[in-house]
Every structure is written in structure tokens, then in C-alpha cells.
């Protein structure tokens, strides 16, 4: 099929590249000329395992990046909207990028003739948004197009694998020809396809992320209690997760969730609930617990070391999770300033997120070129992201370790403290 993808971020570039790898002809559109140039030179603007290889393989033949939305949309039969939906100050979802993408699509479809063209919203959007997108497109004079809502469930760091081998596909649509064509596009996978209406598809994405975030905050709360009782919460959650009703995933206690999705989507769902006169108690508690969780590691360090004034502390892991360079809502953004406020000298290292981290943390930290130089001379080491290379026990000889992710297989006490075990 001929596909255009609006937005070449984590979702759009992975979607476009994987669809090209699967034999489709794909145009990836962005307004950011730097990203378009990078992609067309075979370089991925984001770090995502396996993505650059697929990009290089398909570039120029089945895959092209462009600033020219007009010809890309005009030359395709399905257009995905994969632009960002950042949070507003009140937790609401800022839909300006989605709306401006819809306007552009409307203008192009009105000229080319929209009959049989599908616009599929992949961005995470509040219920009712896809209908609004259709209205914007129609208002430009386009007629006969179909609208679909096709939420994306990929995990950063495993995005290519998740796109190629999804657990499930959700297709929201009001018309059978639209869901039929979307199912044809996804015929490469054996995953079950759930067909629902547009609003239900939109809500499935929020509810899925909210449940995963709830599992993490729940594990953290149990972990905080376990820490006081001298119990390892990982042993507890192993036992809990063995129950077939529970599933063992997303029960890893630690310094809390971050990233571009969970915090934003839970806050957005809280806002959506309030607009309907509902006060969401569970969701509020999930966020409240998560906001305090990173600073528990700093509290532990103060308890163990006394004043942090003038102490040299290595911070390993800046991205919100391993295998990504994404710094959005990363716990490091709370922990490093808090360490600085306590008078500590921070030397930070991350295998992929250093450039993005420097933009956000600036002079709050010094930056080491590799993990060994980061820990050299440090009195204490904070582990914030579970990168594989941080599992090397020899890095920590003679150091006081504060582990936020249970990366080392140790019990708390002496030179090792886990945040909730
Ligand atoms: P991102 O910020 O990485 O990328 C968005 C891209 O859209 C940027 O490159 C931006 O320049 C581009 N853009 C903005 N307006 C545009 C326009 N009018 N035309 C063309 N390009 C435009 O965002 P992301 O992380 O890929 O997320 C995109 C959406 O998918 C969000 O709604 C997010 O909630 C959702 N989502 C993200 C993930 C994830 O893991 N990142 C997973 C599932 C769903």
C-alpha cells in the first residue's frame, strides 16, 4: 500500500520504517528539516535498537522522508497522524499539532479528491478527537475519506520489535470499508485485531497506560512498605506475579515511571475525568506516589551518608529507561537537581541520552565520557536506569551504591541500598 506518515518521532518513524520493511511504499513527513535531512541520509534522529538498520535498508526505494506534505499525502492511500500530543499546564492534552496536521491533510485531500483515502490517528488523543480531526478535514472541502483511530502500544527501546510483533491491534472506525482496509494493512501479523468505534479506541490507549502506571505505583507502594520491614519487594512481586490473574509484568518497584507517555497520559485522563464531573481517586494516587518516588533515593543517601555537601556522586543512567535516549519526565531530572541542592557534586553518564540530558540539566552535572570515568573518584553511585553495562559489579568496588532499579543482585545493608528493597 502507499502510506504517508505525519510526524517522524518515536512513533511515526518506527511506524513508517516498519511499514516500508513490510513492503509498503512510505513517505514520512515532518516540519523539522533537521530530522528529514538526517533520515534521508540514513541516520535515525532517535536512538531505537534496530531502527537505523531498517532505515538504511529501505531508504530511497520504499521509504522517503520529506517536508513536502502535499505530494506525500497526495501520493498515498492511508495517512497516519503521529504528531506529538504534549500536556498543557492543567494536564489537558495540547492538540495543536494534531489539528494543524488535520488542516494540512484536509487541504491536500480537498485538491486531490479524498474518495477512498483513510486518515488514521495514531497519536494518543482524548476521546472525541478523531471525530474532530474528521470535521477539520471535511471543513477544508474533502469528501469521501475514511477516519480511523489506531492507537500505538510500542515501548521505546523495543519499538521495532513491538511494531512487528504486536500483542494486539486496535482499530477504531465508524465504517466497515475503513476497518477492512486497516485490517488488510495489518495482515502481516497474527495478533488479534479488536474492532471498536473511534472513541473506544481512543479510551483503550489511555486505560492501558493508566493500568500499567497503576501497577508500577502499586509495586512502589508495596516496596516502600517492604523497605521499612526489611523485605525484598522483588521476591514479593515474583510471588504476586505468578498468579495468572495478575501477570508478572510492570511490577518492578523502583524510582518511579517517566517517559513521554505514562505521566502525560495519566494526567490527561485525570483532566478528561474532571471535565465529565468525575474525580479520579486511583489515578490521582498513582501520580502522587510517582512524583515522590525518585526523591526517596536522595533521602536514603542523606540517611546513610549524613550531609551530601561537597560529596562527589556518580549518577548512572539519565534516560527514563534503558535502550532509549528519551529524557522526557526521566527521574534523573528530579534526582540530579535535588542532589545539587544538597550540595553534592554530580558526575553523570548515560550510554545514549547524554546530548539530550545536557540540554535539560545543563551545568547541574558534569558529564563523563564513559561509565568507568563517571564512577572514578566518586564516593557514592546512584543507579537510575537499568542499562546492561551498569550490571558490572566491578564498577562498584569500594563505593557506596544507591540502586533505583534493582540492577545489582544484592541485599540492602553496608555499601548497598536499594530504594525499596
Ligand atoms: P515526538 O515528539 O517524538 O515526535 C512528534 C513529531 O511530529 C516531531 O518530529 C515533530 O516535528 C512532528 N510534527 C509536529 N507537527 C507536525 C506537522 N504538522 N507535520 C509534520 N510533522 C509534525 O512524539 P512521539 O513520542 O513519537 O509521540 C507521538 C504520539 O504518539 C503522541 O501522541 C504520543 O503520546 C503517542 N505515543 C508515543 C509513544 C512513545 O513511546 N513515544 C508510544 C505510543 C504512543
XYZ file of C-alpha atoms and ligand atoms in Angstrom:
465
model
C 0.000 0.000 0.000
C 1.005 3.637 -0.337
C 1.302 5.243 3.066
C 2.110 8.717 4.357
C 3.055 9.278 7.998
C 2.792 12.763 9.517
C 5.414 13.198 12.266
C 8.728 11.338 12.367
C 9.191 10.997 16.142
C 9.400 7.739 18.077
C 6.009 6.550 16.826
C 5.990 7.983 13.314
C 9.481 6.956 12.277
C 9.093 3.442 13.663
C 5.667 3.068 12.014
C 6.900 4.375 8.669
C 10.127 2.398 8.634
C 8.484 -0.865 9.677
C 5.667 -0.457 7.149
C 8.306 0.090 4.445
C 10.195 -3.004 5.597
C 6.920 -4.905 5.219
C 6.724 -3.922 1.545
C 4.661 -0.730 1.605
C 5.674 2.493 -0.133
C 6.060 5.050 2.661
C 6.522 8.829 2.849
C 7.492 10.156 6.271
C 6.569 13.808 6.674
C 7.941 16.244 9.234
C 8.140 20.007 9.668
C 11.608 19.698 11.195
C 14.112 19.939 8.321
C 16.964 18.623 10.508
C 15.080 15.371 11.112
C 14.123 14.995 7.456
C 17.736 15.511 6.332
C 19.060 13.061 8.908
C 16.541 10.383 7.938
C 17.268 10.817 4.235
C 20.982 10.396 4.945
C 20.233 7.052 6.617
C 20.589 8.298 10.201
C 17.871 7.971 12.768
C 17.243 11.185 14.748
C 16.339 8.993 17.744
C 18.101 6.032 19.323
C 15.966 2.942 18.912
C 17.551 -0.525 18.570
C 17.281 -1.956 15.043
C 15.690 1.169 13.565
C 18.690 2.586 11.727
C 19.394 -0.756 10.020
C 15.831 -0.911 8.654
C 16.003 2.752 7.706
C 19.182 2.276 5.664
C 17.787 -0.847 4.024
C 14.553 0.742 2.810
C 15.617 4.323 2.226
C 15.276 5.642 -1.312
C 13.353 2.631 -2.515
C 10.285 2.136 -0.358
C 10.959 4.829 2.236
C 11.455 8.567 1.913
C 11.344 11.458 4.351
C 10.042 14.810 3.189
C 8.985 18.290 4.210
C 6.542 18.279 1.324
C 3.340 17.119 2.990
C 1.347 17.903 -0.125
C 2.920 15.440 -2.535
C 3.391 12.776 0.176
C -0.293 12.794 1.131
C -1.422 13.125 -2.474
C 0.619 10.048 -3.416
C -0.741 7.812 -0.660
C -3.956 5.988 0.222
C -3.568 5.915 4.033
C -2.218 8.855 6.078
C -1.188 8.239 9.675
C -1.150 11.133 12.137
C 1.761 10.510 14.538
C 2.481 14.019 15.830
C 3.106 14.841 19.477
C 0.267 15.491 21.940
C 2.098 17.267 24.774
C 0.490 18.100 28.107
C -0.876 21.548 28.884
C -0.256 23.122 32.310
C -3.570 21.809 33.641
C -2.877 18.236 32.455
C -5.085 18.622 29.390
C -3.789 17.404 26.042
C -2.498 20.077 23.717
C -3.934 19.169 20.329
C -2.349 21.965 18.265
C -0.066 19.611 16.303
C -2.896 17.159 15.590
C -5.150 19.975 14.463
C -2.565 21.557 12.200
C -1.801 18.128 10.683
C -5.540 17.653 10.087
C -5.772 21.042 8.382
C -2.912 20.193 6.032
C -4.400 16.773 5.227
C -7.772 18.421 4.579
C -6.257 20.935 2.154
C -4.449 18.189 0.215
C -7.395 15.795 0.125
C -9.750 18.556 -0.994
C -7.495 19.106 -4.030
C -6.562 15.513 -4.830
C -10.026 14.051 -4.239
C -10.469 12.284 -0.934
C -12.579 9.323 -2.077
C -11.218 6.099 -0.540
C -8.374 7.811 1.352
C -8.011 6.828 5.028
C -6.714 9.132 7.741
C -5.620 7.068 10.740
C -4.893 8.825 14.044
C -2.050 7.085 15.897
C -1.226 9.903 18.300
C -2.667 9.384 21.792
C -5.691 11.673 21.890
C -8.691 12.227 24.204
C -11.970 10.555 23.233
C -13.735 12.613 20.608
C -10.544 13.938 18.961
C -10.601 11.663 15.896
C -14.140 12.845 15.147
C -12.843 16.413 15.453
C -9.982 15.570 13.069
C -12.560 14.330 10.546
C -14.517 17.569 10.951
C -11.402 19.686 10.333
C -10.582 17.688 7.184
C -14.172 17.979 5.927
C -14.204 21.714 6.640
C -11.453 22.105 4.012
C -13.786 20.612 1.413
C -12.561 16.987 1.399
C -15.293 14.386 0.862
C -15.399 10.581 0.858
C -12.365 9.931 3.067
C -12.466 7.493 5.992
C -11.267 8.135 9.526
C -9.648 5.512 11.770
C -8.173 5.589 15.267
C -5.330 3.131 15.587
C -3.590 3.601 18.952
C 0.060 2.649 19.211
C 1.300 0.451 22.054
C 5.013 0.232 21.221
C 7.576 0.584 24.002
C 10.573 2.832 23.419
C 13.698 0.691 23.378
C 11.722 -2.225 21.892
C 9.705 -0.240 19.399
C 10.686 -2.093 16.213
C 10.053 -5.479 17.793
C 6.738 -4.275 19.226
C 5.576 -2.897 15.883
C 6.493 -6.070 14.028
C 5.129 -8.447 16.673
C 2.321 -6.630 18.478
C 0.201 -8.210 21.242
C -2.923 -6.758 19.680
C -4.073 -4.224 17.133
C -6.914 -1.867 17.963
C -8.812 -0.331 15.064
C -11.426 2.284 15.785
C -13.622 3.170 12.845
C -17.206 4.046 12.042
C -17.265 2.459 8.600
C -16.624 -1.121 7.547
C -14.542 -0.281 4.462
C -12.173 1.681 6.717
C -11.637 -1.102 9.267
C -11.406 -3.594 6.369
C -8.525 -1.698 4.784
C -6.784 -1.170 8.129
C -7.020 -4.927 8.787
C -5.501 -5.565 5.355
C -2.570 -3.296 6.272
C -2.013 -5.310 9.466
C -2.374 -8.705 7.755
C 1.402 -9.227 8.334
C 0.691 -10.129 11.967
C -1.230 -12.948 13.647
C -2.060 -10.638 16.558
C -5.769 -10.327 17.347
C -7.409 -7.244 15.859
C -10.006 -5.550 18.024
C -12.533 -3.502 16.063
C -14.269 -0.788 18.030
C -15.652 2.698 17.490
C -13.396 5.758 17.413
C -13.925 6.910 20.997
C -13.439 3.423 22.404
C -10.123 3.090 20.563
C -9.009 6.429 21.995
C -10.009 5.368 25.514
C -8.331 1.939 25.236
C -4.964 3.672 24.868
C -5.470 5.854 27.969
C -6.854 2.990 30.036
C -3.944 0.719 29.015
C -1.297 3.243 30.015
C -3.150 4.146 33.207
C -3.311 0.493 34.267
C 0.403 -0.057 33.610
C 1.257 3.119 35.545
C -1.018 1.928 38.361
C 0.813 -1.396 38.534
C 4.129 0.439 38.891
C 2.870 2.809 41.590
C 1.296 -0.148 43.386
C 4.586 -2.062 43.296
C 6.364 1.066 44.550
C 3.945 1.492 47.430
C 4.367 -2.134 48.467
C 8.119 -1.639 48.016
C 8.174 1.402 50.295
C 6.486 -0.692 53.000
C 8.823 -3.639 52.340
C 11.876 -1.391 52.702
C 10.800 -0.486 56.242
C 10.167 -4.139 57.077
C 13.455 -5.408 55.610
C 11.717 -7.448 52.902
C 12.846 -7.626 49.269
C 9.864 -6.408 47.223
C 11.199 -8.226 44.143
C 10.722 -11.562 45.917
C 7.258 -10.409 46.934
C 6.272 -9.356 43.418
C 7.632 -12.591 41.993
C 5.137 -14.389 44.179
C 2.369 -11.941 43.293
C 3.067 -12.126 39.552
C 2.855 -15.908 39.478
C -0.896 -15.587 39.867
C -2.374 -15.998 36.380
C -4.884 -13.231 37.173
C -2.088 -10.714 37.735
C 0.737 -11.185 35.157
C 4.330 -10.662 36.294
C 4.942 -7.559 34.142
C 5.162 -3.948 35.352
C 5.571 -4.929 38.976
C 9.175 -3.725 39.191
C 9.464 -1.359 42.129
C 11.976 1.493 41.925
C 12.246 5.246 41.492
C 9.036 5.561 39.501
C 7.896 5.809 35.916
C 8.817 8.556 33.471
C 8.876 8.884 29.716
C 6.760 10.655 27.173
C 3.611 8.624 27.790
C 2.684 7.433 31.283
C 2.896 10.734 33.203
C 1.312 12.719 30.364
C -1.434 10.195 29.652
C -2.423 9.621 33.287
C -2.581 13.399 33.848
C -4.625 13.767 30.673
C -7.036 11.039 31.822
C -7.419 12.828 35.166
C -8.268 16.002 33.241
C -10.702 14.142 30.980
C -12.443 12.647 34.045
C -12.789 16.093 35.639
C -14.338 17.585 32.519
C -17.017 14.906 32.998
C -17.525 15.748 36.680
C -15.637 12.655 37.890
C -12.850 12.932 40.485
C -10.489 10.027 39.682
C -9.124 8.819 43.024
C -6.948 5.930 41.863
C -5.316 7.902 39.051
C -4.526 10.826 41.356
C -2.905 8.489 43.865
C -0.852 6.859 41.077
C 0.597 10.247 40.115
C 1.050 11.426 43.687
C 3.077 8.356 44.611
C 5.122 8.573 41.421
C 6.046 12.210 41.983
C 7.627 11.475 45.362
C 9.325 8.204 44.431
C 12.569 9.484 42.794
C 13.462 11.643 45.797
C 13.335 8.633 48.121
C 16.751 7.671 46.754
C 18.147 11.068 47.788
C 16.539 10.655 51.216
C 18.218 7.264 51.582
C 21.596 8.773 50.695
C 21.184 11.515 53.300
C 20.266 8.937 55.931
C 23.262 6.807 55.073
C 25.940 9.444 54.390
C 24.735 12.330 56.509
C 25.251 15.627 54.724
C 25.831 15.403 50.966
C 27.615 18.771 50.968
C 30.750 18.567 48.796
C 30.340 14.807 48.179
C 31.136 13.542 44.721
C 28.249 11.390 43.449
C 28.207 9.460 40.176
C 24.786 9.171 38.552
C 24.497 6.267 36.125
C 21.581 6.407 33.719
C 19.828 9.594 32.667
C 17.204 8.413 30.159
C 13.861 7.384 31.629
C 14.620 3.771 30.773
C 17.330 1.728 29.041
C 17.722 1.401 25.255
C 16.439 4.907 24.597
C 17.796 8.449 24.509
C 14.430 9.855 25.616
C 14.749 12.157 28.631
C 11.096 13.180 28.873
C 9.978 13.024 32.546
C 13.061 10.968 33.456
C 13.595 10.533 37.247
C 17.157 11.854 36.733
C 15.620 15.287 36.094
C 14.376 15.330 39.698
C 17.226 13.475 41.382
C 20.175 15.434 39.979
C 18.811 18.893 40.917
C 17.927 17.530 44.385
C 21.495 16.229 44.841
C 22.813 19.616 43.756
C 20.509 21.361 46.224
C 22.081 19.202 48.950
C 25.493 20.494 47.879
C 26.680 17.311 46.129
C 28.906 17.370 43.067
C 27.255 15.234 40.385
C 29.060 13.434 37.586
C 26.605 11.858 35.183
C 26.744 9.233 32.472
C 24.268 7.600 30.084
C 25.184 5.476 27.047
C 22.691 7.233 24.697
C 20.991 10.182 26.383
C 23.960 12.476 27.114
C 23.190 15.076 24.443
C 19.503 15.275 25.344
C 20.372 15.342 29.058
C 22.820 18.222 28.682
C 20.065 20.338 27.110
C 17.842 19.802 30.149
C 20.292 19.581 33.042
C 22.984 21.959 31.796
C 25.532 22.729 34.488
C 23.692 20.881 37.239
C 26.022 17.969 36.474
C 29.408 17.249 34.958
C 29.307 14.652 32.199
C 31.663 11.671 31.993
C 32.711 10.158 28.643
C 32.166 6.592 29.878
C 30.892 4.677 32.853
C 34.332 3.990 34.347
C 35.306 7.662 34.395
C 31.934 8.511 35.917
C 32.474 6.316 38.977
C 36.196 7.050 39.322
C 36.737 9.123 42.423
C 33.047 9.140 43.360
C 32.125 8.405 46.965
C 28.685 7.198 46.067
C 26.978 5.890 42.948
C 23.304 6.376 42.098
C 21.904 3.898 39.547
C 18.853 5.384 37.843
C 18.444 3.398 34.613
C 18.946 -0.326 34.106
C 21.385 -0.254 31.186
C 23.085 -3.628 30.774
C 26.598 -2.157 31.157
C 25.747 -0.945 34.685
C 25.306 -4.559 35.852
C 29.073 -4.998 36.055
C 29.727 -5.452 39.802
C 33.389 -4.457 39.449
C 32.310 -0.853 38.768
C 31.177 -0.506 42.348
C 34.175 -1.793 44.330
C 34.683 0.414 47.376
C 31.677 2.588 46.531
C 28.502 3.270 48.400
C 25.722 2.314 45.964
C 22.142 3.608 45.861
C 20.205 1.471 43.408
C 16.955 2.829 41.999
C 16.279 -0.110 39.682
C 17.382 -3.338 41.399
C 20.115 -3.716 38.838
C 22.528 -5.406 41.241
C 21.629 -8.670 42.843
C 22.382 -7.581 46.393
C 20.581 -7.199 49.671
C 20.410 -3.754 51.260
C 22.870 -3.042 54.044
C 26.516 -1.974 54.237
C 27.679 -0.428 50.981
C 24.435 -1.100 49.106
C 20.971 0.405 49.444
C 18.005 -0.318 47.179
C 15.253 2.254 47.070
C 12.526 -0.175 48.107
C 14.180 -3.479 48.939
P 7.716 13.027 19.106
O 7.632 14.310 19.825
O 8.931 12.159 19.237
O 7.506 13.273 17.548
C 6.493 14.080 17.002
C 6.979 14.576 15.641
O 5.906 15.222 14.975
C 8.120 15.595 15.706
O 9.195 15.143 14.898
C 7.504 16.886 15.157
O 8.422 17.700 14.473
C 6.456 16.320 14.227
N 5.360 17.236 13.863
C 4.656 18.075 14.649
N 3.713 18.723 13.914
C 3.833 18.273 12.646
C 3.153 18.552 11.428
N 2.127 19.399 11.375
N 3.534 17.910 10.315
C 4.567 17.031 10.341
N 5.239 16.718 11.469
C 4.879 17.335 12.600
O 6.405 12.216 19.534
P 6.240 10.637 19.775
O 6.927 10.222 21.032
O 6.534 9.909 18.505
O 4.675 10.573 20.069
C 3.725 10.829 19.057
C 2.351 10.443 19.593
O 2.294 9.033 19.836
C 1.977 11.108 20.919
O 0.591 11.328 20.921
C 2.324 10.048 21.947
O 1.560 10.171 23.115
C 1.966 8.778 21.200
N 2.707 7.580 21.619
C 4.040 7.674 21.918
C 4.734 6.522 22.270
C 6.196 6.601 22.633
O 6.698 5.621 23.209
N 6.894 7.678 22.355
C 4.073 5.290 22.322
C 2.725 5.233 21.981
C 2.046 6.385 21.609
